[in-house]
PDB file of C-alpha atoms in Angstrom:
ATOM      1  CA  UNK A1462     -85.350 -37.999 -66.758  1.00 52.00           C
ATOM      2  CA  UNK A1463     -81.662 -38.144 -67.825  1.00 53.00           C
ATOM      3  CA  UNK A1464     -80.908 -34.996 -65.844  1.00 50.00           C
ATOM      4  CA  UNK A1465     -82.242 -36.816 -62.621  1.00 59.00           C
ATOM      5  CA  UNK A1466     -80.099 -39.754 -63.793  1.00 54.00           C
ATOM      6  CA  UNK A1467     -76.812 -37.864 -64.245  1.00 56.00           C
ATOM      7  CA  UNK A1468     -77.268 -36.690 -61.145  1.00 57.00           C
ATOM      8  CA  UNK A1469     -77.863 -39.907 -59.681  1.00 54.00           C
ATOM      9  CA  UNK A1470     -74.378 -41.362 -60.577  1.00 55.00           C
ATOM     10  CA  UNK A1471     -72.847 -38.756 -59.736  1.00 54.00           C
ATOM     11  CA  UNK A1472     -74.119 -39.121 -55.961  1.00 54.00           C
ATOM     12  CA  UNK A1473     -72.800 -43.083 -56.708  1.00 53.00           C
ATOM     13  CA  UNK A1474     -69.452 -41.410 -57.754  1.00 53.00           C
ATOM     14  CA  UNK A1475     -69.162 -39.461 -54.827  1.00 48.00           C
ATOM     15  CA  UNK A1476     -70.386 -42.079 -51.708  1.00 49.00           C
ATOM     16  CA  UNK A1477     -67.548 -44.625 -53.781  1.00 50.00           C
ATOM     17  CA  UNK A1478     -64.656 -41.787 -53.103  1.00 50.00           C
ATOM     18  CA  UNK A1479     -65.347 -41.177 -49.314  1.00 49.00           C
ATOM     19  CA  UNK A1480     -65.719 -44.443 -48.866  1.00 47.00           C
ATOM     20  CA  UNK A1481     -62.362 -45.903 -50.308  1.00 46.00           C
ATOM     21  CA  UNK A1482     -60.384 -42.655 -48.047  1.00 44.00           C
ATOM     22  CA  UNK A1483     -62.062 -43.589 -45.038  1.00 40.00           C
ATOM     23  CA  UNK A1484     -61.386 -47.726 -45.877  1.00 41.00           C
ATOM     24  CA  UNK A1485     -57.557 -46.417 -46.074  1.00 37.00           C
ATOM     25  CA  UNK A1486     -57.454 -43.848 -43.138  1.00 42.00           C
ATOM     26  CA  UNK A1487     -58.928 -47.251 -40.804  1.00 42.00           C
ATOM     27  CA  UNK A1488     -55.492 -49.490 -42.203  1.00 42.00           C
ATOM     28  CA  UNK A1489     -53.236 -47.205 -40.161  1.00 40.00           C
ATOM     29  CA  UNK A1490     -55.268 -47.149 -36.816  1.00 47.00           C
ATOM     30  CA  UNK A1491     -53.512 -48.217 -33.462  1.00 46.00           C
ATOM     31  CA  UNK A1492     -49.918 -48.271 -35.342  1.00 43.00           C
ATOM     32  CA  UNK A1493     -47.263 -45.837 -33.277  1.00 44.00           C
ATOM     33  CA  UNK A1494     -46.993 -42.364 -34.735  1.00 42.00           C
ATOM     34  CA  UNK A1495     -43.358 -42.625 -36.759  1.00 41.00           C
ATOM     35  CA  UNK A1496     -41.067 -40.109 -35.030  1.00 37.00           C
ATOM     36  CA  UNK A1497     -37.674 -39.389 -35.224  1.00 35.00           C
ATOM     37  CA  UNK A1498     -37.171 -38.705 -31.681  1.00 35.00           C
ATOM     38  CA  UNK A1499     -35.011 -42.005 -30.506  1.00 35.00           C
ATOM     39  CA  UNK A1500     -31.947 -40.576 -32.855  1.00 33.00           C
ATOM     40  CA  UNK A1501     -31.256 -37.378 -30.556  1.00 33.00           C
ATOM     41  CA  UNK A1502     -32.903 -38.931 -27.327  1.00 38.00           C
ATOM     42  CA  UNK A1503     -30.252 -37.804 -24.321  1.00 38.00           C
ATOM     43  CA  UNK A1504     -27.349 -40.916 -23.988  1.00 35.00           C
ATOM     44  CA  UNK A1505     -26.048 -42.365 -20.525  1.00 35.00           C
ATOM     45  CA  UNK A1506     -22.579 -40.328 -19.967  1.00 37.00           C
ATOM     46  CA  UNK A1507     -19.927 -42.233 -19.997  1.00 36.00           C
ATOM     47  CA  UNK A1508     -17.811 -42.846 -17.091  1.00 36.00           C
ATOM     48  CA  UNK A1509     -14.223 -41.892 -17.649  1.00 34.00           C
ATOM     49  CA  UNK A1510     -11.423 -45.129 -15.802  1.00 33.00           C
ATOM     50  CA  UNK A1511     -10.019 -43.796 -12.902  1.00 34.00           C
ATOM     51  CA  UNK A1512      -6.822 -46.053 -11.884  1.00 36.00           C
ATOM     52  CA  UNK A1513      -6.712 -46.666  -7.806  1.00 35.00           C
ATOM     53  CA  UNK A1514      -3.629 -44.408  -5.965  1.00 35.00           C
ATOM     54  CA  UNK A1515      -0.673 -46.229  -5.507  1.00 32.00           C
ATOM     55  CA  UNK A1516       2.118 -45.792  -3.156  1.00 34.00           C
ATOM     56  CA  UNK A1517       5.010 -44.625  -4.903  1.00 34.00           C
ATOM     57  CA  UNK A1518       8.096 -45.787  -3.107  1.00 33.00           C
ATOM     58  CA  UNK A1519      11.346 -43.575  -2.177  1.00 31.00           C
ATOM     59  CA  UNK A1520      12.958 -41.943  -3.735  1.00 35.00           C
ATOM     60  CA  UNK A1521      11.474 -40.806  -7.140  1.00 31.00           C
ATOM     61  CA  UNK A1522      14.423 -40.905  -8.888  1.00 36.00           C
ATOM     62  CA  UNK A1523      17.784 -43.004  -9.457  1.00 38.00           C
ATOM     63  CA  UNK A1524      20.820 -42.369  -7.785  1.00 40.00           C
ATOM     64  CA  UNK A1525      24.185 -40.897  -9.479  1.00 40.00           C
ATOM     65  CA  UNK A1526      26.813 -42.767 -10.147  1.00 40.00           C
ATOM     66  CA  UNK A1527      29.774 -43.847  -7.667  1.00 41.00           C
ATOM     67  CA  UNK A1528      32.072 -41.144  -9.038  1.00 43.00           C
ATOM     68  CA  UNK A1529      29.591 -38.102  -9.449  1.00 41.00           C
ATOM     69  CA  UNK A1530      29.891 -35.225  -7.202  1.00 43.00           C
ATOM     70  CA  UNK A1531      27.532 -34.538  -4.471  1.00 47.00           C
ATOM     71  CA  UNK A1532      25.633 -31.513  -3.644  1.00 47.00           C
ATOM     72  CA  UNK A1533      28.717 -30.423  -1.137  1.00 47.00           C
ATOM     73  CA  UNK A1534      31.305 -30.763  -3.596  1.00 49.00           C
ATOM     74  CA  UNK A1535      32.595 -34.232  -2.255  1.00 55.00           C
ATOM     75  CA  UNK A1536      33.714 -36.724  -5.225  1.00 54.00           C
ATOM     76  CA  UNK A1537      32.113 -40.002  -4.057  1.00 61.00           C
ATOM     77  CA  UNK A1538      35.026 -41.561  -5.769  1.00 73.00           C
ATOM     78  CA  UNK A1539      35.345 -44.986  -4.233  1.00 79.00           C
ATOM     79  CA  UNK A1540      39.198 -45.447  -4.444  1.00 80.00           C
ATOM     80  CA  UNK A1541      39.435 -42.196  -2.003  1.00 84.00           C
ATOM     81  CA  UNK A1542      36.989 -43.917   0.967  1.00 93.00           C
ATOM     82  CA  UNK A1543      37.740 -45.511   3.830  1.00 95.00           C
ATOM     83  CA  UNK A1544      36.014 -48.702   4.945  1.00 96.00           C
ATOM     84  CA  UNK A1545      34.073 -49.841   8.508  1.00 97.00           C
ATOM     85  CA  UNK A1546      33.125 -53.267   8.006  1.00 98.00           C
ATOM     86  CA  UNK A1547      29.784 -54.195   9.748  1.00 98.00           C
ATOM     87  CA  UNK A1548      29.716 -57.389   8.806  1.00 98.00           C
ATOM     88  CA  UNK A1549      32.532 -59.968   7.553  1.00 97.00           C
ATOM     89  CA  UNK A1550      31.548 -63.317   8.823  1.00 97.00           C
ATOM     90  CA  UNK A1551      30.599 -61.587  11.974  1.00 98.00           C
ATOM     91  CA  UNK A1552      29.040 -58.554  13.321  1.00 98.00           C
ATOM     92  CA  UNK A1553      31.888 -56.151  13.990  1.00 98.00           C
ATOM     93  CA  UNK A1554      32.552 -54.972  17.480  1.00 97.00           C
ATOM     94  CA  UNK A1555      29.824 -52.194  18.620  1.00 98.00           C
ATOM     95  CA  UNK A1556      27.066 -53.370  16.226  1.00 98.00           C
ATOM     96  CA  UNK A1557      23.932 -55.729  16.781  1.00 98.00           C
ATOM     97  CA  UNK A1558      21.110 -57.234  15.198  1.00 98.00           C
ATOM     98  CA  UNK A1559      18.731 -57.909  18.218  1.00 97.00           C
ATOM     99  CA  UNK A1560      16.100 -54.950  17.350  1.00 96.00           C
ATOM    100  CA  UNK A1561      14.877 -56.954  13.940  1.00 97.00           C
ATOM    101  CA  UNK A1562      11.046 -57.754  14.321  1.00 95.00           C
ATOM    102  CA  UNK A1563       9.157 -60.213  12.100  1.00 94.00           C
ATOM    103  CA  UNK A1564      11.734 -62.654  10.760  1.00 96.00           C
ATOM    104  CA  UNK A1565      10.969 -66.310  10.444  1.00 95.00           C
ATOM    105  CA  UNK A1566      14.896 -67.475  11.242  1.00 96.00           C
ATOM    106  CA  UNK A1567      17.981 -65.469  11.386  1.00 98.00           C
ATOM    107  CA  UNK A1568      21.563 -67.122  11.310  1.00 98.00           C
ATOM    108  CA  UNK A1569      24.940 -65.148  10.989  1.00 98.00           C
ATOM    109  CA  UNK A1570      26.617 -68.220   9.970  1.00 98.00           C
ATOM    110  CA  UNK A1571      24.997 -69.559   7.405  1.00 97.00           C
ATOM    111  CA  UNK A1572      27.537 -71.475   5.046  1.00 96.00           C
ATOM    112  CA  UNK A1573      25.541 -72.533   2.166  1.00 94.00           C
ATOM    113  CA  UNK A1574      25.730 -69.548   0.374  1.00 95.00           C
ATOM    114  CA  UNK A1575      28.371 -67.206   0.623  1.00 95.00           C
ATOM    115  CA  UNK A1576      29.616 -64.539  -0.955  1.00 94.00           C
ATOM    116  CA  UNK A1577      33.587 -63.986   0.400  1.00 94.00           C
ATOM    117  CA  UNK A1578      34.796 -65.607   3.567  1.00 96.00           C
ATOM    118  CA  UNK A1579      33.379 -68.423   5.458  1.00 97.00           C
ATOM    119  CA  UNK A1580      29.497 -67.374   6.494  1.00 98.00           C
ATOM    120  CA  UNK A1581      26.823 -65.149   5.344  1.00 98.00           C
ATOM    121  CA  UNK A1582      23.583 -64.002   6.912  1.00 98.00           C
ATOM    122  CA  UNK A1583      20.905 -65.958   5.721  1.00 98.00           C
ATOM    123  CA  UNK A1584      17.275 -64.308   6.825  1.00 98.00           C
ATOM    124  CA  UNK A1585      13.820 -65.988   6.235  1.00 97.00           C
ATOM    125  CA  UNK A1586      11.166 -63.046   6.741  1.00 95.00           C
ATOM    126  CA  UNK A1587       7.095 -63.859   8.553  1.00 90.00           C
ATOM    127  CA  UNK A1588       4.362 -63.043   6.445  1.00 83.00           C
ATOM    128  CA  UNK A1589       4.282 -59.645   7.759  1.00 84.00           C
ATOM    129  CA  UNK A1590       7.014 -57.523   6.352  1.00 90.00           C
ATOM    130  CA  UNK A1591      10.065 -58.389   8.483  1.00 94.00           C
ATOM    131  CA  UNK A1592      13.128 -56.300   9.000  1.00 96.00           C
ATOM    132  CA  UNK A1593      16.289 -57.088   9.633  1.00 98.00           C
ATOM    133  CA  UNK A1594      17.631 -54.105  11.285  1.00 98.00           C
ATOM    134  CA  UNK A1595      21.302 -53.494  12.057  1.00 98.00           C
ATOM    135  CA  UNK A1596      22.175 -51.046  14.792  1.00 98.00           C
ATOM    136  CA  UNK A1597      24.895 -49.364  16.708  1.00 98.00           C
ATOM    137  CA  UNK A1598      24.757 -50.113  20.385  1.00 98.00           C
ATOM    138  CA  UNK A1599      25.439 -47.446  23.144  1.00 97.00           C
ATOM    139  CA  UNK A1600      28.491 -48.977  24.320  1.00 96.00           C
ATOM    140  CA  UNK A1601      30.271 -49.175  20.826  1.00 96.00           C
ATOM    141  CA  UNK A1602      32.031 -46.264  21.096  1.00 95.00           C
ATOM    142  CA  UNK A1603      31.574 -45.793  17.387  1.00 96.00           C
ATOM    143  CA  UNK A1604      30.597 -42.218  15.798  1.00 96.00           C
ATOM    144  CA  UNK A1605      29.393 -42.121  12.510  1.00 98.00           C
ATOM    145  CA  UNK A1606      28.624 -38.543  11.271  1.00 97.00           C
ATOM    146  CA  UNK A1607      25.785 -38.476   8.324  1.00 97.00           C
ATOM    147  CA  UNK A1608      28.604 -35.515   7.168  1.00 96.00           C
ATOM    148  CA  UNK A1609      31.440 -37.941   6.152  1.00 96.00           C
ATOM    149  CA  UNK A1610      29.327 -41.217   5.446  1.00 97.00           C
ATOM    150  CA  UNK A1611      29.004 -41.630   1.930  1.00 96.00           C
ATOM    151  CA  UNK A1612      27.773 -45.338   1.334  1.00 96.00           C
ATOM    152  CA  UNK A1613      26.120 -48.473   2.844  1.00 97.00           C
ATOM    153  CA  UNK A1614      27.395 -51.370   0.857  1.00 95.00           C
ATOM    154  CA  UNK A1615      26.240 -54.816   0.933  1.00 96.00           C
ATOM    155  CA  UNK A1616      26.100 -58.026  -1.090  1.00 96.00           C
ATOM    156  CA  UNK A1617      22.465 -59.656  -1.390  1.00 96.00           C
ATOM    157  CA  UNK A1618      21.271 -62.825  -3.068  1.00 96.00           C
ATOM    158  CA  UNK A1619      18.130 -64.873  -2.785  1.00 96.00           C
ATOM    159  CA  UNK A1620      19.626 -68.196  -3.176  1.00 95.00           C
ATOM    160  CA  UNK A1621      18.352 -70.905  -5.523  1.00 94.00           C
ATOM    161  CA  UNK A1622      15.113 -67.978  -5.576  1.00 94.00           C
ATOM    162  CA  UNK A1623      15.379 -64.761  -7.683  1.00 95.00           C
ATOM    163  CA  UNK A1624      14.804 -61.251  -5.728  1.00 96.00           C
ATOM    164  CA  UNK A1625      12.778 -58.717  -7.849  1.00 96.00           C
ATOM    165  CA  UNK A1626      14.249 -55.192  -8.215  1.00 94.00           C
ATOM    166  CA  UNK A1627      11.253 -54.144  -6.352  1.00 95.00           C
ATOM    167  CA  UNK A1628      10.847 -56.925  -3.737  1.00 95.00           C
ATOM    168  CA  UNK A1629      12.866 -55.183  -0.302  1.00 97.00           C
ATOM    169  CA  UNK A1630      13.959 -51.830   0.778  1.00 96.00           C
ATOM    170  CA  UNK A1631      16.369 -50.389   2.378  1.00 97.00           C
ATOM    171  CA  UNK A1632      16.426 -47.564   4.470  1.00 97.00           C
ATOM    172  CA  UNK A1633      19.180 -45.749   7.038  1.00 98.00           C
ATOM    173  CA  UNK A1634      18.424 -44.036   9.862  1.00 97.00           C
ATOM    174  CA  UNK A1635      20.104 -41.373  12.862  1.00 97.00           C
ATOM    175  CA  UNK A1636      20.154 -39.216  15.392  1.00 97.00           C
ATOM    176  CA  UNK A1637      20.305 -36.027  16.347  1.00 98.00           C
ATOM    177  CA  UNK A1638      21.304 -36.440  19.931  1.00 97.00           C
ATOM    178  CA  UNK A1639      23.645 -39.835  20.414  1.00 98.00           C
ATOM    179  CA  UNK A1640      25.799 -41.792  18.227  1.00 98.00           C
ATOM    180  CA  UNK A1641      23.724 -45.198  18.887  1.00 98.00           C
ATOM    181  CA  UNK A1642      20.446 -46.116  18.293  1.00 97.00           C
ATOM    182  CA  UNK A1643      17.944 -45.645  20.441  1.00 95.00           C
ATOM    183  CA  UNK A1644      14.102 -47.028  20.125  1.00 92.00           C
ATOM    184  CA  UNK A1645      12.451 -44.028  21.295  1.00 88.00           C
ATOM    185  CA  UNK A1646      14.658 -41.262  19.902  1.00 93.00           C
ATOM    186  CA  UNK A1647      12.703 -38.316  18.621  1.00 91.00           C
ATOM    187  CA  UNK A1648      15.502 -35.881  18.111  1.00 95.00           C
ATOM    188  CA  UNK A1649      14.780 -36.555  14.350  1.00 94.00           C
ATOM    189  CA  UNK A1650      12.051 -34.696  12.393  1.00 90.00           C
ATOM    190  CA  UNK A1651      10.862 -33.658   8.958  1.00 83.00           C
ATOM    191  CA  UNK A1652       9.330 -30.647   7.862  1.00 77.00           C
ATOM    192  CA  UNK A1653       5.590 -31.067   7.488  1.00 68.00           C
ATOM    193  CA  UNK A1654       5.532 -34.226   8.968  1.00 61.00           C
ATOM    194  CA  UNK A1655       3.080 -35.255  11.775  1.00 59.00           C
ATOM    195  CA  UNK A1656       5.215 -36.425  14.749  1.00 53.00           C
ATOM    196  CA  UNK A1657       2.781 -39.955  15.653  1.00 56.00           C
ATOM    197  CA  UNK A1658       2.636 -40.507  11.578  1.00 58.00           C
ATOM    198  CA  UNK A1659       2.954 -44.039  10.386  1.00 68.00           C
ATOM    199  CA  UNK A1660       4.801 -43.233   7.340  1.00 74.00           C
ATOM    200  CA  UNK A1661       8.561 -44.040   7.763  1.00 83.00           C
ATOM    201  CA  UNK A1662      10.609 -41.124   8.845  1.00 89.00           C
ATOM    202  CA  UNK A1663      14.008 -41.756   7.241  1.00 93.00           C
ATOM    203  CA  UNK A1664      12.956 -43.211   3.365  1.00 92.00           C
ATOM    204  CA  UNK A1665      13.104 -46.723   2.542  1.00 94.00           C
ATOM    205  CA  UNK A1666      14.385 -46.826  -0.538  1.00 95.00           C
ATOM    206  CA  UNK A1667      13.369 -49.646  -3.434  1.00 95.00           C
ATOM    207  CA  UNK A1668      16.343 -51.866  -4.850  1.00 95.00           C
ATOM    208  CA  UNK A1669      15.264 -50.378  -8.574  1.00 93.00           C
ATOM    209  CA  UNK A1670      16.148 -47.218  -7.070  1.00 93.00           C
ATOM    210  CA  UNK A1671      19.196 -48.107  -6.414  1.00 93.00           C
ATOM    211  CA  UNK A1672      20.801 -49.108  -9.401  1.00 88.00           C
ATOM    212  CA  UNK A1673      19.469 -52.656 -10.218  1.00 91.00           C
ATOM    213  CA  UNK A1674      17.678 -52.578 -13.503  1.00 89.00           C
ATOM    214  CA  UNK A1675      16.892 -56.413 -13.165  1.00 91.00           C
ATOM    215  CA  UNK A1676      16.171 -59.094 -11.045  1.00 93.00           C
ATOM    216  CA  UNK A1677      18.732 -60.465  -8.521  1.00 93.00           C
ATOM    217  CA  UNK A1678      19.226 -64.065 -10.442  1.00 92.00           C
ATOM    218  CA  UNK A1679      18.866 -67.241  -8.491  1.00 93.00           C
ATOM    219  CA  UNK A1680      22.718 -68.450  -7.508  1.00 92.00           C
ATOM    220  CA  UNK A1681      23.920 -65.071  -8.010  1.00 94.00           C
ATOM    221  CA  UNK A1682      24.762 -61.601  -5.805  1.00 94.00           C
ATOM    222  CA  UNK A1683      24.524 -58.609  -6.339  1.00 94.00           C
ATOM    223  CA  UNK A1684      26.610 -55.596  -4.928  1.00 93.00           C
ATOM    224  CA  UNK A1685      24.342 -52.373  -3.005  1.00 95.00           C
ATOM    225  CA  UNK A1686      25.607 -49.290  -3.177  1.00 95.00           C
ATOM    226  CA  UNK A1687      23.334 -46.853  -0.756  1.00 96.00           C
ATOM    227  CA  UNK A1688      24.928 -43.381  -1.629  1.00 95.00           C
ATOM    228  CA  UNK A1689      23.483 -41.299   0.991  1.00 96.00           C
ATOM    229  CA  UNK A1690      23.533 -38.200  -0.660  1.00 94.00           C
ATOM    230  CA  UNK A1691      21.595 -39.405  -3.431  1.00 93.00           C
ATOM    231  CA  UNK A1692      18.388 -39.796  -1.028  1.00 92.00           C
ATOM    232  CA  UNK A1693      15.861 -37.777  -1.334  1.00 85.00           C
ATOM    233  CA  UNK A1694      12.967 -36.754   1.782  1.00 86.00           C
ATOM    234  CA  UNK A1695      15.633 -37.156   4.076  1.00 90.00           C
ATOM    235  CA  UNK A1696      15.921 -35.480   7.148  1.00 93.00           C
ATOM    236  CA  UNK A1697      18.430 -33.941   8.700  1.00 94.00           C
ATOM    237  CA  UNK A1698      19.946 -35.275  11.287  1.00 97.00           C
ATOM    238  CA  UNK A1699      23.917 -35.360  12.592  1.00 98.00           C
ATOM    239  CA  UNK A1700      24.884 -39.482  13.357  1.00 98.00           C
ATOM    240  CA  UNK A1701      24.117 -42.560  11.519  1.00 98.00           C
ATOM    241  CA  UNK A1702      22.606 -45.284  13.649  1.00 98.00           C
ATOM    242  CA  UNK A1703      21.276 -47.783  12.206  1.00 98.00           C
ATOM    243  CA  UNK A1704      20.257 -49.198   8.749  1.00 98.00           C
ATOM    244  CA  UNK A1705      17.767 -52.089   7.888  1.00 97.00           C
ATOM    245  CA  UNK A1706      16.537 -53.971   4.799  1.00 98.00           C
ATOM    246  CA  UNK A1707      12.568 -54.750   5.280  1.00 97.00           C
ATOM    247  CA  UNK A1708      10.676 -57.168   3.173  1.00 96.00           C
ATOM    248  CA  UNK A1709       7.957 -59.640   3.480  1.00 94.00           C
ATOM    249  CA  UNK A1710       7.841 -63.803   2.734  1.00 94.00           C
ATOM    250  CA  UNK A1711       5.215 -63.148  -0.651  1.00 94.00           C
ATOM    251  CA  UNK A1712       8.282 -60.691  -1.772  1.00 95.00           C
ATOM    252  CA  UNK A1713      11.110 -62.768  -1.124  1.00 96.00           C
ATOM    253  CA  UNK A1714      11.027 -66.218   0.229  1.00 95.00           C
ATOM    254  CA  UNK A1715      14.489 -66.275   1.629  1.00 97.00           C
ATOM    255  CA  UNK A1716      17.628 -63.922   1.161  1.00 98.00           C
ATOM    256  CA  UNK A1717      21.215 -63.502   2.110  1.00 97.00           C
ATOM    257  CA  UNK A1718      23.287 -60.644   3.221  1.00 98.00           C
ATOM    258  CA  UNK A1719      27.359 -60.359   3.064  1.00 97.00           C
ATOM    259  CA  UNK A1720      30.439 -57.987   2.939  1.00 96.00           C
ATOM    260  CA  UNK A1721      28.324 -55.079   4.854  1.00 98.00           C
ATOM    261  CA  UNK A1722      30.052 -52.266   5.243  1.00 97.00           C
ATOM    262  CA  UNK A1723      30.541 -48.437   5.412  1.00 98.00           C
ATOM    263  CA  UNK A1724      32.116 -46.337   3.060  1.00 97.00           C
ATOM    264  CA  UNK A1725      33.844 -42.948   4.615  1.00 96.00           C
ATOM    265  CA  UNK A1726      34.740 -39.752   3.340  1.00 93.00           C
ATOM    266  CA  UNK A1727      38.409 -38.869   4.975  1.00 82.00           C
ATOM    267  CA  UNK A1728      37.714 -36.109   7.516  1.00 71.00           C
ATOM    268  CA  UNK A1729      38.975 -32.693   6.127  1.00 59.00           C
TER     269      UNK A1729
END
């Protein structure tokens, strides 16, 4: 009798044990299996900032200074150059104005602001970058060889309206064939360059390059010194023919130009 009831309770005992286990195993059903997978899941790669080109403007580097030496072994030593005027409250003889494109009004005797003399050029460019292009005509009898040109000097001011140092270019151009400018002269080229490319032959040249570390203040002008050997991708070519300043109205509003002029080497 008390064996069968020992073993009785111990049967009791037992069915109790499985029955708590299986009570717990049921809590956990339909939860998500823990896993550790989300720490060292693969991560979008990042995209590294790419800037968009930009256009860097000629030349890549500043000029020397009025008295350096060139590459020839000319001093461009100002007190020893002779000077053509091109403009001195007129166009000189032999040179003209007519071939500049895309300027809103264009006066050579403009007497509001002047820098020496009686009249300066006053220029209003379109929207679309205007140029005011000076250029020796056929009949001028004038010969400028690229050889014993050393500068293009001019005065420039905006007026009551500040020019930035990298609002306009300027650029001078030539021939290898005549002494004058002509519109379809191709006697010019540059090594690698397409013939029909749209990229300026001769290079226009930023104002920062040339030696203005500032804005041109309103009221106030500035002197240009284009030292010709200091530019750089410039062809070769045998007369200077022409020279033009090109800008656009979201640039520069309005400008003036005075005291042009050329600055020789004597010839040897």
């Amino acid at each position: 009798m008390h064996v069968r009831l020992a073993i009785l309770l111990c049967l009791i005992i037992v069915l109790t044990s499985c029955g708590r286990r299986l009570s717990v195993d049921t809590a956990f059903e339909g939860l998500p299996t823990p896993t550790i997978a989300p720490l060292f899941q693969d991560r979008p790669t990042a995209t590294s900032f790419i800037p968009l080109p930009t256009r860097t403007p000629f030349p890549t580097r500043p000029p020397v200074t009025p008295v350096a030496e060139t590459g020839s072994g000319q001093t461009n030593d100002i007190r020893s150059l002779q000077v053509l005027p091109v403009y001195r409250d007129a166009l000189s003889t032999g040179w003209s104005i007519t071939n500049s494109a895309l300027l809103g009004s264009l006066t050579l005797t403009q007497t509001n602001v002047v820098a020496l003399g009686q009249y300066a050029i006053a220029v209003t460019p379109s929207a679309s970058t205007g140029i005011l292009f000076f250029t020796v005509t056929p009949d001028s009898g004038i010969e400028l060889r690229r050889d014993q040109v050393a500068a293009l000097r001019l005065r420039l001011s905006g007026g009551d309206t500040p020019i930035a140092n990298d609002g306009m270019t300027i650029s001078v151009v030539g021939s290898n064939r005549v002494p004058y400018w002509e519109p379809n002269d191709n006697s010019v080229s540059l090594e690698g360059r397409v013939t029909n490319s749209i990229e300026p032959l001769f290079p226009e040249t930023r104002l920062y390059f040339l030696g203005l570390n500032r804005a041109i203040a309103p009221g106030e002008w500035a002197e240009i010194y284009v030292w010709l050997d200091d530019l750089i991708y410039e062809p070769e070519y045998t007369y200077v023919t022409g020279f033009y300043l090109k800008t656009s109205s979201d640039l520069v509003t309005k400008y003036y130009v005075d005291q042009v002029e050329w600055l020789i080497r004597d010839q040897p």
